[in-house]
Amino acid sequence: MTVIDTRAATGPSPRIDVPRAARPRHYLMCTPSHFEIAYAINPWMDLDTPVDVERARLQWEVLRNTYLSLGHRVDLIDPLPGQPDMVFAANGGLVIGGRAYGARFRFAERSAEGGAYAAWLTTHGYRVTEPTRTNEGEGDFLALGAMILAGTGFRTSLDAHIEAADALDRPVVSLELVDPRFYHLDVAIAVLDDGNGETPADIAYYPGAFSPHSRRTLRDLFPDAILCSEDDALVLGLNAVSDGHHVVLPSAATGLAEAVRRRGYTPVPVDLSEFMKSGGSVKCCTMELHR
């Protein structure tokens, strides 16, 4: 077990560009049957801004069908009544290989989701470590290469980084979030290439979401990363899902889409504007069951 603190990280060798290739992925999603703004637990949520339920359902279906059309597998978990944010499947845990680290939500309104996702993963053959520390799954844990990038500051405790490293036997790089609009790591960083194939790890991120020492760590680890503008970050452009070639991202993030195109990826824009009302988008709706 290794936890790498951002204040003591060093950089990798320079990235060598190679042709981008998609790799089939396995995702878990939850239908938005109960999705609504029932409470306000982040700066995006406004009880006076209702969700268009039918539009949300159609947007979610487009996202699911996009994954299927790209050749990926999508499994579904049954939504629980009274859990409007369960549609944000990424928050339900972190899965690498046959192991999973379960979620333990900060807010009581979402507490039931952790057990529901852990039960699904256990039923489907994953060895789930039950968390004792507060964490919100892939919302704050992003797997790439041999490491895990881990966010802290709003929803996930630093102690959970240690627990996740033990549970998944992966080194963890801790990153401090400081802007409440970017309350999860997955709205501040997008993994473009996880580095598990012939290409090196590659990310895009919004520097303003991070403390100075975490910005320094990201510069050291990813000197060629795409730097996302504040405008694109504020339409949740970094809440994206990539298969190593196709980058599914919010359609409003036009500048980021052009940047990933220039890097050699194919942007696949989708409209998830109803989910943005809760502070979520493409990645929030998608748990990846990493090999």
PDB file of N, CA and C in Angstrom, residues 6-7 9 173-179 189 203 205-223 225 227:
ATOM      1  N   THR A   6       0.453  14.960  -2.287  1.00  0.00           N
ATOM      2  CA  THR A   6       0.723  15.895  -3.373  1.00  0.00           C
ATOM      3  C   THR A   6       1.926  16.768  -3.104  1.00  0.00           C
ATOM      4  N   ARG A   7       2.319  16.963  -1.871  1.00  0.00           N
ATOM      5  CA  ARG A   7       3.429  17.852  -1.586  1.00  0.00           C
ATOM      6  C   ARG A   7       4.781  17.190  -1.811  1.00  0.00           C
ATOM      7  N   ALA A   9       5.276  14.713  -4.546  1.00  0.00           N
ATOM      8  CA  ALA A   9       5.227  13.915  -5.766  1.00  0.00           C
ATOM      9  C   ALA A   9       6.279  14.365  -6.758  1.00  0.00           C
ATOM     10  N   VAL A 173      -2.612   9.007  -5.300  1.00  0.00           N
ATOM     11  CA  VAL A 173      -2.104  10.377  -5.311  1.00  0.00           C
ATOM     12  C   VAL A 173      -3.213  11.285  -4.791  1.00  0.00           C
ATOM     13  N   SER A 174      -2.972  11.920  -3.660  1.00  0.00           N
ATOM     14  CA  SER A 174      -3.984  12.767  -3.028  1.00  0.00           C
ATOM     15  C   SER A 174      -3.931  14.180  -3.599  1.00  0.00           C
ATOM     16  N   LEU A 175      -5.104  14.703  -3.959  1.00  0.00           N
ATOM     17  CA  LEU A 175      -5.233  16.034  -4.540  1.00  0.00           C
ATOM     18  C   LEU A 175      -6.295  16.813  -3.770  1.00  0.00           C
ATOM     19  N   GLU A 176      -5.975  18.051  -3.418  1.00  0.00           N
ATOM     20  CA  GLU A 176      -6.887  18.851  -2.604  1.00  0.00           C
ATOM     21  C   GLU A 176      -7.738  19.778  -3.476  1.00  0.00           C
ATOM     22  N   LEU A 177      -9.061  19.633  -3.350  1.00  0.00           N
ATOM     23  CA  LEU A 177     -10.014  20.499  -4.038  1.00  0.00           C
ATOM     24  C   LEU A 177     -10.343  21.689  -3.141  1.00  0.00           C
ATOM     25  N   VAL A 178     -10.408  22.883  -3.729  1.00  0.00           N
ATOM     26  CA  VAL A 178     -10.620  24.078  -2.907  1.00  0.00           C
ATOM     27  C   VAL A 178     -11.784  24.944  -3.367  1.00  0.00           C
ATOM     28  N   ASP A 179     -12.365  24.662  -4.510  1.00  0.00           N
ATOM     29  CA  ASP A 179     -13.487  25.445  -5.036  1.00  0.00           C
ATOM     30  C   ASP A 179     -14.760  24.621  -4.880  1.00  0.00           C
ATOM     31  N   ILE A 189     -11.217  16.904 -13.133  1.00  0.00           N
ATOM     32  CA  ILE A 189     -10.262  16.159 -13.957  1.00  0.00           C
ATOM     33  C   ILE A 189     -11.021  15.174 -14.836  1.00  0.00           C
ATOM     34  N   ILE A 203      -4.540  13.251 -19.194  1.00  0.00           N
ATOM     35  CA  ILE A 203      -5.688  13.853 -18.530  1.00  0.00           C
ATOM     36  C   ILE A 203      -5.919  15.270 -19.032  1.00  0.00           C
ATOM     37  N   TYR A 205      -7.561  18.889 -17.037  1.00  0.00           N
ATOM     38  CA  TYR A 205      -8.019  19.349 -15.724  1.00  0.00           C
ATOM     39  C   TYR A 205      -8.148  20.862 -15.692  1.00  0.00           C
ATOM     40  N   TYR A 206      -8.908  21.338 -14.691  1.00  0.00           N
ATOM     41  CA  TYR A 206      -9.087  22.766 -14.472  1.00  0.00           C
ATOM     42  C   TYR A 206      -8.230  23.184 -13.287  1.00  0.00           C
ATOM     43  N   PRO A 207      -7.159  23.919 -13.491  1.00  0.00           N
ATOM     44  CA  PRO A 207      -6.243  24.238 -12.390  1.00  0.00           C
ATOM     45  C   PRO A 207      -6.899  24.971 -11.227  1.00  0.00           C
ATOM     46  N   GLY A 208      -7.877  25.830 -11.496  1.00  0.00           N
ATOM     47  CA  GLY A 208      -8.489  26.623 -10.436  1.00  0.00           C
ATOM     48  C   GLY A 208      -9.247  25.825  -9.401  1.00  0.00           C
ATOM     49  N   ALA A 209      -9.499  24.551  -9.667  1.00  0.00           N
ATOM     50  CA  ALA A 209     -10.212  23.708  -8.699  1.00  0.00           C
ATOM     51  C   ALA A 209      -9.313  23.232  -7.572  1.00  0.00           C
ATOM     52  N   PHE A 210      -7.984  23.391  -7.730  1.00  0.00           N
ATOM     53  CA  PHE A 210      -7.034  22.735  -6.835  1.00  0.00           C
ATOM     54  C   PHE A 210      -6.207  23.741  -6.022  1.00  0.00           C
ATOM     55  N   SER A 211      -5.739  23.270  -4.880  1.00  0.00           N
ATOM     56  CA  SER A 211      -4.815  24.051  -4.064  1.00  0.00           C
ATOM     57  C   SER A 211      -3.488  24.185  -4.803  1.00  0.00           C
ATOM     58  N   PRO A 212      -2.651  25.163  -4.404  1.00  0.00           N
ATOM     59  CA  PRO A 212      -1.364  25.350  -5.097  1.00  0.00           C
ATOM     60  C   PRO A 212      -0.489  24.106  -5.111  1.00  0.00           C
ATOM     61  N   HIS A 213      -0.403  23.370  -3.985  1.00  0.00           N
ATOM     62  CA  HIS A 213       0.490  22.199  -3.997  1.00  0.00           C
ATOM     63  C   HIS A 213      -0.069  21.081  -4.867  1.00  0.00           C
ATOM     64  N   SER A 214      -1.398  21.006  -4.994  1.00  0.00           N
ATOM     65  CA  SER A 214      -1.970  19.987  -5.879  1.00  0.00           C
ATOM     66  C   SER A 214      -1.802  20.371  -7.344  1.00  0.00           C
ATOM     67  N   ARG A 215      -1.884  21.658  -7.650  1.00  0.00           N
ATOM     68  CA  ARG A 215      -1.598  22.095  -9.020  1.00  0.00           C
ATOM     69  C   ARG A 215      -0.152  21.753  -9.397  1.00  0.00           C
ATOM     70  N   ARG A 216       0.745  21.933  -8.450  1.00  0.00           N
ATOM     71  CA  ARG A 216       2.146  21.595  -8.707  1.00  0.00           C
ATOM     72  C   ARG A 216       2.299  20.099  -8.968  1.00  0.00           C
ATOM     73  N   THR A 217       1.617  19.286  -8.195  1.00  0.00           N
ATOM     74  CA  THR A 217       1.682  17.838  -8.398  1.00  0.00           C
ATOM     75  C   THR A 217       1.163  17.448  -9.774  1.00  0.00           C
ATOM     76  N   LEU A 218       0.047  18.036 -10.174  1.00  0.00           N
ATOM     77  CA  LEU A 218      -0.517  17.717 -11.486  1.00  0.00           C
ATOM     78  C   LEU A 218       0.430  18.151 -12.605  1.00  0.00           C
ATOM     79  N   ARG A 219       1.074  19.292 -12.444  1.00  0.00           N
ATOM     80  CA  ARG A 219       2.056  19.722 -13.451  1.00  0.00           C
ATOM     81  C   ARG A 219       3.224  18.747 -13.529  1.00  0.00           C
ATOM     82  N   ASP A 220       3.663  18.251 -12.366  1.00  0.00           N
ATOM     83  CA  ASP A 220       4.790  17.318 -12.342  1.00  0.00           C
ATOM     84  C   ASP A 220       4.430  15.966 -12.952  1.00  0.00           C
ATOM     85  N   LEU A 221       3.251  15.471 -12.603  1.00  0.00           N
ATOM     86  CA  LEU A 221       2.848  14.147 -13.077  1.00  0.00           C
ATOM     87  C   LEU A 221       2.383  14.161 -14.529  1.00  0.00           C
ATOM     88  N   PHE A 222       1.755  15.254 -14.940  1.00  0.00           N
ATOM     89  CA  PHE A 222       1.152  15.326 -16.280  1.00  0.00           C
ATOM     90  C   PHE A 222       1.549  16.647 -16.948  1.00  0.00           C
ATOM     91  N   PRO A 223       2.805  16.784 -17.312  1.00  0.00           N
ATOM     92  CA  PRO A 223       3.271  18.066 -17.862  1.00  0.00           C
ATOM     93  C   PRO A 223       2.609  18.434 -19.177  1.00  0.00           C
ATOM     94  N   ALA A 225      -0.642  17.696 -19.904  1.00  0.00           N
ATOM     95  CA  ALA A 225      -2.097  17.628 -19.748  1.00  0.00           C
ATOM     96  C   ALA A 225      -2.782  18.795 -20.447  1.00  0.00           C
ATOM     97  N   LEU A 227      -5.175  21.766 -20.283  1.00  0.00           N
ATOM     98  CA  LEU A 227      -5.699  22.655 -19.253  1.00  0.00           C
ATOM     99  C   LEU A 227      -7.048  23.187 -19.715  1.00  0.00           C
TER     100      LEU A 227
END
